[in-house]
CSV table of C-alpha atoms and ligand atoms in Angstrom, one decimal:
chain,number,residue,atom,x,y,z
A,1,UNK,CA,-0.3,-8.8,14.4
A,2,UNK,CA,-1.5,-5.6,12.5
A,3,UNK,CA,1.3,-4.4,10.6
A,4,UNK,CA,1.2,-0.9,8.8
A,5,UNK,CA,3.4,-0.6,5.2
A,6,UNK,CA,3.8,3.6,4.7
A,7,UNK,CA,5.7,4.9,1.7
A,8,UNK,CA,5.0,7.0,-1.5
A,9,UNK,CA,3.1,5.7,-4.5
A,10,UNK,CA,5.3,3.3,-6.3
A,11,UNK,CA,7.7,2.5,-3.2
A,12,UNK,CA,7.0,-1.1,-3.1
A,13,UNK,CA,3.9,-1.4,-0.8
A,14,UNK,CA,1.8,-3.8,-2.7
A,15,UNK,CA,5.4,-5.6,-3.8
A,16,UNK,CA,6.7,-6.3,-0.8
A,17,UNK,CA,3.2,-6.9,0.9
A,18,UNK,CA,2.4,-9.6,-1.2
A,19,UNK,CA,5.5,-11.6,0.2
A,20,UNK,CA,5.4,-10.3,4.0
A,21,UNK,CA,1.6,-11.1,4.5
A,22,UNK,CA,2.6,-14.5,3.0
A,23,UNK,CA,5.8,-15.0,5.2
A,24,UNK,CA,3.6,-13.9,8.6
A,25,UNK,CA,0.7,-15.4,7.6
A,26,UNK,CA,-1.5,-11.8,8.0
A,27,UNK,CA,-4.5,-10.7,5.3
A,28,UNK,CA,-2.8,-8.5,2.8
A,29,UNK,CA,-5.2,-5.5,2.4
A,30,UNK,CA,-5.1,-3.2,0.3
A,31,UNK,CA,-7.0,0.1,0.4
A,32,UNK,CA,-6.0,0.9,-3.4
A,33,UNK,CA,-7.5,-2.7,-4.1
A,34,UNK,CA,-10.7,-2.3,-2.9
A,35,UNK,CA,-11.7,1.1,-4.4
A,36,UNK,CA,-10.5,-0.7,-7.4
A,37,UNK,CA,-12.8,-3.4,-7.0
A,38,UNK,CA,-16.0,-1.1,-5.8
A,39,UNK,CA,-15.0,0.8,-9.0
A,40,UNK,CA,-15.1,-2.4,-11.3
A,41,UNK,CA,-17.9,-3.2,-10.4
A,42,UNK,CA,-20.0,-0.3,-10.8
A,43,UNK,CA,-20.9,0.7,-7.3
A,44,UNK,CA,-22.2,3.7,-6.4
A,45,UNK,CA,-19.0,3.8,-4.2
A,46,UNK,CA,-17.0,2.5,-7.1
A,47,UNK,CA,-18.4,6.1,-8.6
A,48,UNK,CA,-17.9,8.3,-5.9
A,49,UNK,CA,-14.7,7.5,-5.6
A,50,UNK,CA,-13.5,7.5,-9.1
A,51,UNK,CA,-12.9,11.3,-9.5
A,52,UNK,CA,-10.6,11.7,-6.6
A,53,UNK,CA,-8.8,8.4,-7.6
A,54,UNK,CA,-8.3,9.6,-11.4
A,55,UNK,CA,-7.1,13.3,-10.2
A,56,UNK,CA,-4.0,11.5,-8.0
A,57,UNK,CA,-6.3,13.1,-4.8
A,58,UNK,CA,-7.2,11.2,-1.5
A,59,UNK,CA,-10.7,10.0,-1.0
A,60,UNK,CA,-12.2,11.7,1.4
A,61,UNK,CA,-11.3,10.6,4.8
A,62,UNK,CA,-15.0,9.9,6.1
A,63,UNK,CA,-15.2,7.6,2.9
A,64,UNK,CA,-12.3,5.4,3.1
A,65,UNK,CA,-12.8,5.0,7.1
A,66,UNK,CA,-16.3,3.5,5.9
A,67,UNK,CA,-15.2,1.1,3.6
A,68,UNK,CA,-11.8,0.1,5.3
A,69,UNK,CA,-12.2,0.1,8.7
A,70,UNK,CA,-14.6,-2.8,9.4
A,71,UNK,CA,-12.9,-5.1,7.1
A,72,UNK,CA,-9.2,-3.9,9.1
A,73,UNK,CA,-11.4,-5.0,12.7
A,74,UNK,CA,-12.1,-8.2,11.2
A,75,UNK,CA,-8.6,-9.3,9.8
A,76,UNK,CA,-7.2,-7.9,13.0
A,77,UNK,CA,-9.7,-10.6,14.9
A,78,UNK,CA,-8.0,-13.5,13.0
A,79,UNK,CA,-4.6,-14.0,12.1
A,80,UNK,CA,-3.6,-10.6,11.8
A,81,UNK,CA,-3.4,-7.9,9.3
A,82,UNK,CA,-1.3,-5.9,7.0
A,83,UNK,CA,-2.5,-2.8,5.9
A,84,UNK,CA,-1.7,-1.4,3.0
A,85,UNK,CA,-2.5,2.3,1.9
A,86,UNK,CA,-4.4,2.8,4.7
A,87,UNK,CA,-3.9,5.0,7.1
A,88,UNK,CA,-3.2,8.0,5.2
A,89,UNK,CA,-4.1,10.7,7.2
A,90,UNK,CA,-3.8,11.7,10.5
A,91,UNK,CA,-7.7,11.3,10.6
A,92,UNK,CA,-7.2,7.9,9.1
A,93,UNK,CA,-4.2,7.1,11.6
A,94,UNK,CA,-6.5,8.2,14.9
A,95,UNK,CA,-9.3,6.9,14.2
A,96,UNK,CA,-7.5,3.5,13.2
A,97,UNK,CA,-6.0,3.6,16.6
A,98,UNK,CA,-9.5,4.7,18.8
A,99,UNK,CA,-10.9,1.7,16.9
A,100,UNK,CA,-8.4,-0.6,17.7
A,101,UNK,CA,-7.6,0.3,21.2
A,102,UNK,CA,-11.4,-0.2,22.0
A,103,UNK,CA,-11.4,-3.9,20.6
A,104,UNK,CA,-8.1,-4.2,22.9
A,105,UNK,CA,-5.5,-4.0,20.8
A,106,UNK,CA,-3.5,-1.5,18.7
A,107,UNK,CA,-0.8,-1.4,15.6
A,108,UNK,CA,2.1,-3.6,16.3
A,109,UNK,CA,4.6,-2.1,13.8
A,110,UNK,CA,4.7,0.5,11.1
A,111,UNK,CA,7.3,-0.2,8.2
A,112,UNK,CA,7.9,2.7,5.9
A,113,UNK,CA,9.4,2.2,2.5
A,114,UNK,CA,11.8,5.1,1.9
A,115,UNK,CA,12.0,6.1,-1.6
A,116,UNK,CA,12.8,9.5,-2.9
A,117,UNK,CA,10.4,11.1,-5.7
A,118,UNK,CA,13.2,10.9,-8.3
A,119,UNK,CA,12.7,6.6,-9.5
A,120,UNK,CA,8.8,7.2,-8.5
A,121,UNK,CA,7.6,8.2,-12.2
A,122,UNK,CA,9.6,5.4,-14.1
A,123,UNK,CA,8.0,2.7,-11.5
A,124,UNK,CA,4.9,4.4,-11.8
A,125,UNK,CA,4.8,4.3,-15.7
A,126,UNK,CA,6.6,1.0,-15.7
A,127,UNK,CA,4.1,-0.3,-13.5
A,128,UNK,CA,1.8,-3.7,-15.4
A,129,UNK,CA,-0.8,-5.7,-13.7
A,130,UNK,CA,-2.9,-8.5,-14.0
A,131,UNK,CA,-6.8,-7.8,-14.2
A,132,UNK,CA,-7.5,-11.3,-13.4
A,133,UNK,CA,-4.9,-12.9,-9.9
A,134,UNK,CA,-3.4,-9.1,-9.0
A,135,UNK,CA,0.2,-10.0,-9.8
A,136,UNK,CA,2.8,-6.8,-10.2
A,137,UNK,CA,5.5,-6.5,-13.4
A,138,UNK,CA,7.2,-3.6,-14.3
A,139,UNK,CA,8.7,-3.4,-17.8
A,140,UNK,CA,12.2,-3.1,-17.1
A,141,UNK,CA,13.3,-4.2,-13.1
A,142,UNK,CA,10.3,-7.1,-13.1
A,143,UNK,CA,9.3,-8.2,-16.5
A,144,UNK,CA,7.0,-11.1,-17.0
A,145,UNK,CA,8.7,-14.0,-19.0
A,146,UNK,CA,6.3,-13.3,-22.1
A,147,UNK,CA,5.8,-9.9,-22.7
A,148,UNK,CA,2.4,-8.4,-21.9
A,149,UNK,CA,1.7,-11.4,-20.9
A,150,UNK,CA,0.9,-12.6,-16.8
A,151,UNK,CA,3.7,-15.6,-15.9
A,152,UNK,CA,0.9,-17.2,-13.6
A,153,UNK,CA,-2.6,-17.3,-15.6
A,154,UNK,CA,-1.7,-16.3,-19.3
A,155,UNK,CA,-4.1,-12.4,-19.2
A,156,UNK,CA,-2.8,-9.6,-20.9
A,157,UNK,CA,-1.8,-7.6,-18.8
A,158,UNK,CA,-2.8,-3.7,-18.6
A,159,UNK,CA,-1.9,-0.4,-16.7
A,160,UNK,CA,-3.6,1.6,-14.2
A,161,UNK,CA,-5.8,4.5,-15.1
A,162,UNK,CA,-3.6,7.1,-12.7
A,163,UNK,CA,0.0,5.3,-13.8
A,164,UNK,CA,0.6,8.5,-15.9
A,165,UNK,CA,3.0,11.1,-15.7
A,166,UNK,CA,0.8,13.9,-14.9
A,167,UNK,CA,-1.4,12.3,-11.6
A,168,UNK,CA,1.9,10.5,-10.5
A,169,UNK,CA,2.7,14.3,-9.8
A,170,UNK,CA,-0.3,14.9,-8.0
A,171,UNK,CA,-0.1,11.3,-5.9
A,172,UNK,CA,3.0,12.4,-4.6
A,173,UNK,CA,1.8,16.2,-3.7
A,174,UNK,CA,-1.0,14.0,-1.5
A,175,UNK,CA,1.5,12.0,-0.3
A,176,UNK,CA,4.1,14.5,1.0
A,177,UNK,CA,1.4,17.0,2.5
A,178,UNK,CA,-1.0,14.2,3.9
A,179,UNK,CA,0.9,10.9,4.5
A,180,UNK,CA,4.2,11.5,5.1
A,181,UNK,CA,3.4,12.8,8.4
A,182,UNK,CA,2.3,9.8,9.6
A,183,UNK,CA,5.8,9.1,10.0
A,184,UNK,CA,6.2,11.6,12.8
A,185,UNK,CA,3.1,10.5,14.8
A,186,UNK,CA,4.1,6.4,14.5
A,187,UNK,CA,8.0,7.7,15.3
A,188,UNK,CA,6.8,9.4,18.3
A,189,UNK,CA,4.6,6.1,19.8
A,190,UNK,CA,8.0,4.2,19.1
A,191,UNK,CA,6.3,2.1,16.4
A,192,UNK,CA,8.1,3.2,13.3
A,193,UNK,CA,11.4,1.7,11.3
A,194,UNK,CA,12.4,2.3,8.2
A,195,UNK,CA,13.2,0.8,5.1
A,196,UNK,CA,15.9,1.6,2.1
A,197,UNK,CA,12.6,1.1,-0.7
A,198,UNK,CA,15.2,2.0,-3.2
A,199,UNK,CA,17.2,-1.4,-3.2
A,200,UNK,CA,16.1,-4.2,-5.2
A,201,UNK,CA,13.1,-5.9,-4.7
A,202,UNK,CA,14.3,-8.9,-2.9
A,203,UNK,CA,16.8,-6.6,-0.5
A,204,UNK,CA,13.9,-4.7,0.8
A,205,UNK,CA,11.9,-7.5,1.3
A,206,UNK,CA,14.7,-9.3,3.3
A,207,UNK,CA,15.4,-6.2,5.0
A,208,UNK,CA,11.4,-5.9,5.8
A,209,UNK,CA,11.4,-9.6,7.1
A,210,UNK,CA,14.0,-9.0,9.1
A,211,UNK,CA,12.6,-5.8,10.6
A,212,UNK,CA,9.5,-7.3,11.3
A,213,UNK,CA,11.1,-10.3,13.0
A,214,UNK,CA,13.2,-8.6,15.3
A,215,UNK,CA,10.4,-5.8,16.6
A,216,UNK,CA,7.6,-8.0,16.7
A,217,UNK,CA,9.0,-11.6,17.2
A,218,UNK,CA,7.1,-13.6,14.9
A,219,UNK,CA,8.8,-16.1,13.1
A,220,UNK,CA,8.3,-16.3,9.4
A,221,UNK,CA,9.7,-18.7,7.3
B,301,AP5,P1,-3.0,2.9,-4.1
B,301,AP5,O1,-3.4,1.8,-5.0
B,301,AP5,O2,-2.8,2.6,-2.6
B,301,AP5,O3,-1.7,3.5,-4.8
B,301,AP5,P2,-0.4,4.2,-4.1
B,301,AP5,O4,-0.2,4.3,-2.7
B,301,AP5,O5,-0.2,5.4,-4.9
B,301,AP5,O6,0.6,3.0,-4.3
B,301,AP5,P3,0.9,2.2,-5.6
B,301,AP5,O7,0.0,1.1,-5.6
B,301,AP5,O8,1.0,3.1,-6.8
B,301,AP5,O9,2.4,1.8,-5.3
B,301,AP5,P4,3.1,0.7,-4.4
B,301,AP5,O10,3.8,1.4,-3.3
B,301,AP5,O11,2.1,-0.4,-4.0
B,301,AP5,O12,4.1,0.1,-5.4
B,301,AP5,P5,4.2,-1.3,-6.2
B,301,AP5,O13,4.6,-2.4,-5.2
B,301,AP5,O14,3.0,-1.5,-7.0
B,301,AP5,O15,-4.0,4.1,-4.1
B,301,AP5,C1,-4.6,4.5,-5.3
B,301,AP5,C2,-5.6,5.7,-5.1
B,301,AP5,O16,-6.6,5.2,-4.2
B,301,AP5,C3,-5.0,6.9,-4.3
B,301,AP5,O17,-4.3,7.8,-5.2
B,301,AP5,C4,-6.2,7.5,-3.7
B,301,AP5,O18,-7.0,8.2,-4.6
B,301,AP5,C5,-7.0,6.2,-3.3
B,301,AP5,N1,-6.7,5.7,-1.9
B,301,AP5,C6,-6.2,4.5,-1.6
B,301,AP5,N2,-6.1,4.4,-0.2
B,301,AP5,C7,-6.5,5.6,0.3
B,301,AP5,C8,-6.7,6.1,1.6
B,301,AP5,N3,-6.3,5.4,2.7
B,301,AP5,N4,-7.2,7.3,1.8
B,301,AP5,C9,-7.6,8.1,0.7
B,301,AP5,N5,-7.5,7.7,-0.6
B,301,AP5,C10,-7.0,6.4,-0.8
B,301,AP5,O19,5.4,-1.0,-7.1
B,301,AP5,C11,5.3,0.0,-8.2
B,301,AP5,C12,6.2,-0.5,-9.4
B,301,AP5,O20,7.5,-0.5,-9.0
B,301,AP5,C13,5.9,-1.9,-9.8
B,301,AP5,O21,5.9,-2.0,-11.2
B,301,AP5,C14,7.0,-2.8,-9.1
B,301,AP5,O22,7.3,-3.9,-9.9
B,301,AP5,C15,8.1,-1.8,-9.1
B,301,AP5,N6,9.0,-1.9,-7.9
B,301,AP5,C16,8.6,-2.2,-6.7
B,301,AP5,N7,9.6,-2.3,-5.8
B,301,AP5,C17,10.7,-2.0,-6.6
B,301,AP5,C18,12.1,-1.9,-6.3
B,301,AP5,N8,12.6,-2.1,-5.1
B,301,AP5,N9,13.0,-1.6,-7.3
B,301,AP5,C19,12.5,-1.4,-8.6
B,301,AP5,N10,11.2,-1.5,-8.9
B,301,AP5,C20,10.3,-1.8,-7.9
């Protein structure tokens, strides 16, 4: 199954992809994640990328389809895939699709979190992660038991570089004049459902599951 998550910065992606890829047994990835990584780690992609990533603005398209797309080709030849920040573009999206269609196969579903820009900045802001396993608090609707502190491994946990007020703004300019329509082009191929991303966390994920269930058929426990 390769399963798309769409939505805004701070809708829930990485949340509720965490506990789908789980529940379907797919490879969560994450585009966000790996430029994160190569960044880390001092790559001259880690670098390249940096600017654009600090600024709230896409990476180029011709980048991210070199670093994502072979890694999406070989999830999508094992269990299955879910993708998550990627596609982004309608560049992204088409050249996802040639790619898949001429391995034989193609996206199965496209879930889009719907959350308006109004609760984006206090998620955004609110927003703590751990450097070390990945896991996602946020300071007032999912706070970890010790504050500061990651629940599963005991690291401090910290807050990412472009989680401020000011590229927030910018994130969501990208994503209403470059993502959002996506939307249109996965509504029209009769791939596209959405989601109420404004509900608790556990309400969208059972709404998710359930969405997922019905259109594709898998059964997760
Ligand atoms: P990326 O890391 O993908 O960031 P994003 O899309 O902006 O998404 P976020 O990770 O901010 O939010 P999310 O939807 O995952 O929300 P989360 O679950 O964490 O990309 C970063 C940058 O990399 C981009 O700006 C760009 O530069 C570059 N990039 C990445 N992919 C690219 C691509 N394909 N092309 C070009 N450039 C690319 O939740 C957020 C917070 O809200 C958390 O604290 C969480 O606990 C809380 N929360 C979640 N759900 C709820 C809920 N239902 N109610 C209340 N709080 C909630």
């Amino acid at each position: 199954m390769i399963l798309v998550l769409l939505g805004p910065p701070g809708a829930g992606k990485g949340t509720q992809a965490t506990r789908l890829s789980e529940v379907f047994g797919l490879e969560h990835l994450s585009s966000g994640d790996v430029l994160r990584a190569e960044r880390k780690s001092g790559t001259d992609l880690g670098q390249r990328v940096a600017s654009y990533m600090d600024a709230g603005e896409l990476v180029p398209d011709e980048i991210i389809i070199e670093v994502i797309l072979a890694r999406v080709l070989k999830a999508a030849e094992g269990s299955g895939v879910l993708l998550d920040g990627f596609p982004r573009t309608a560049a992204q999206a088409q050249k996802l699709d040639e790619s898949l269609e001429a391995a034989g196969g193609g996206v199965d579903l496209v879930v889009s979190l719907v959350v308006p820009d109004e609760p984006i900045v206090a998620r955004i802001t609110g927003r703590r992660s751990c450097p070390t396993c990945g896991s996602v608090y946020h300071i007032a609707s999912l706070p970890p038991k010790a504050e500061g502190v990651c629940d599963k491994d005991g690291t401090a946990l910290v807050q990412r570089s472009d989680d401020t007020e000011e590229v927030v703004a910018q994130r969501l300019a990208a994503y209403h004049a470059q993502t959002e329509p996506l939307e249109a082009y996965y509504r029209e191929q009769g791939l596209l459902a959405e989601v109420d991303g404004t509900q608790d966390i556990d309400a969208v994920f059972v709404q998710s599951r359930e969405v997922v269930r019905s259109r594709v058929g898998k059964v997760g426990s």
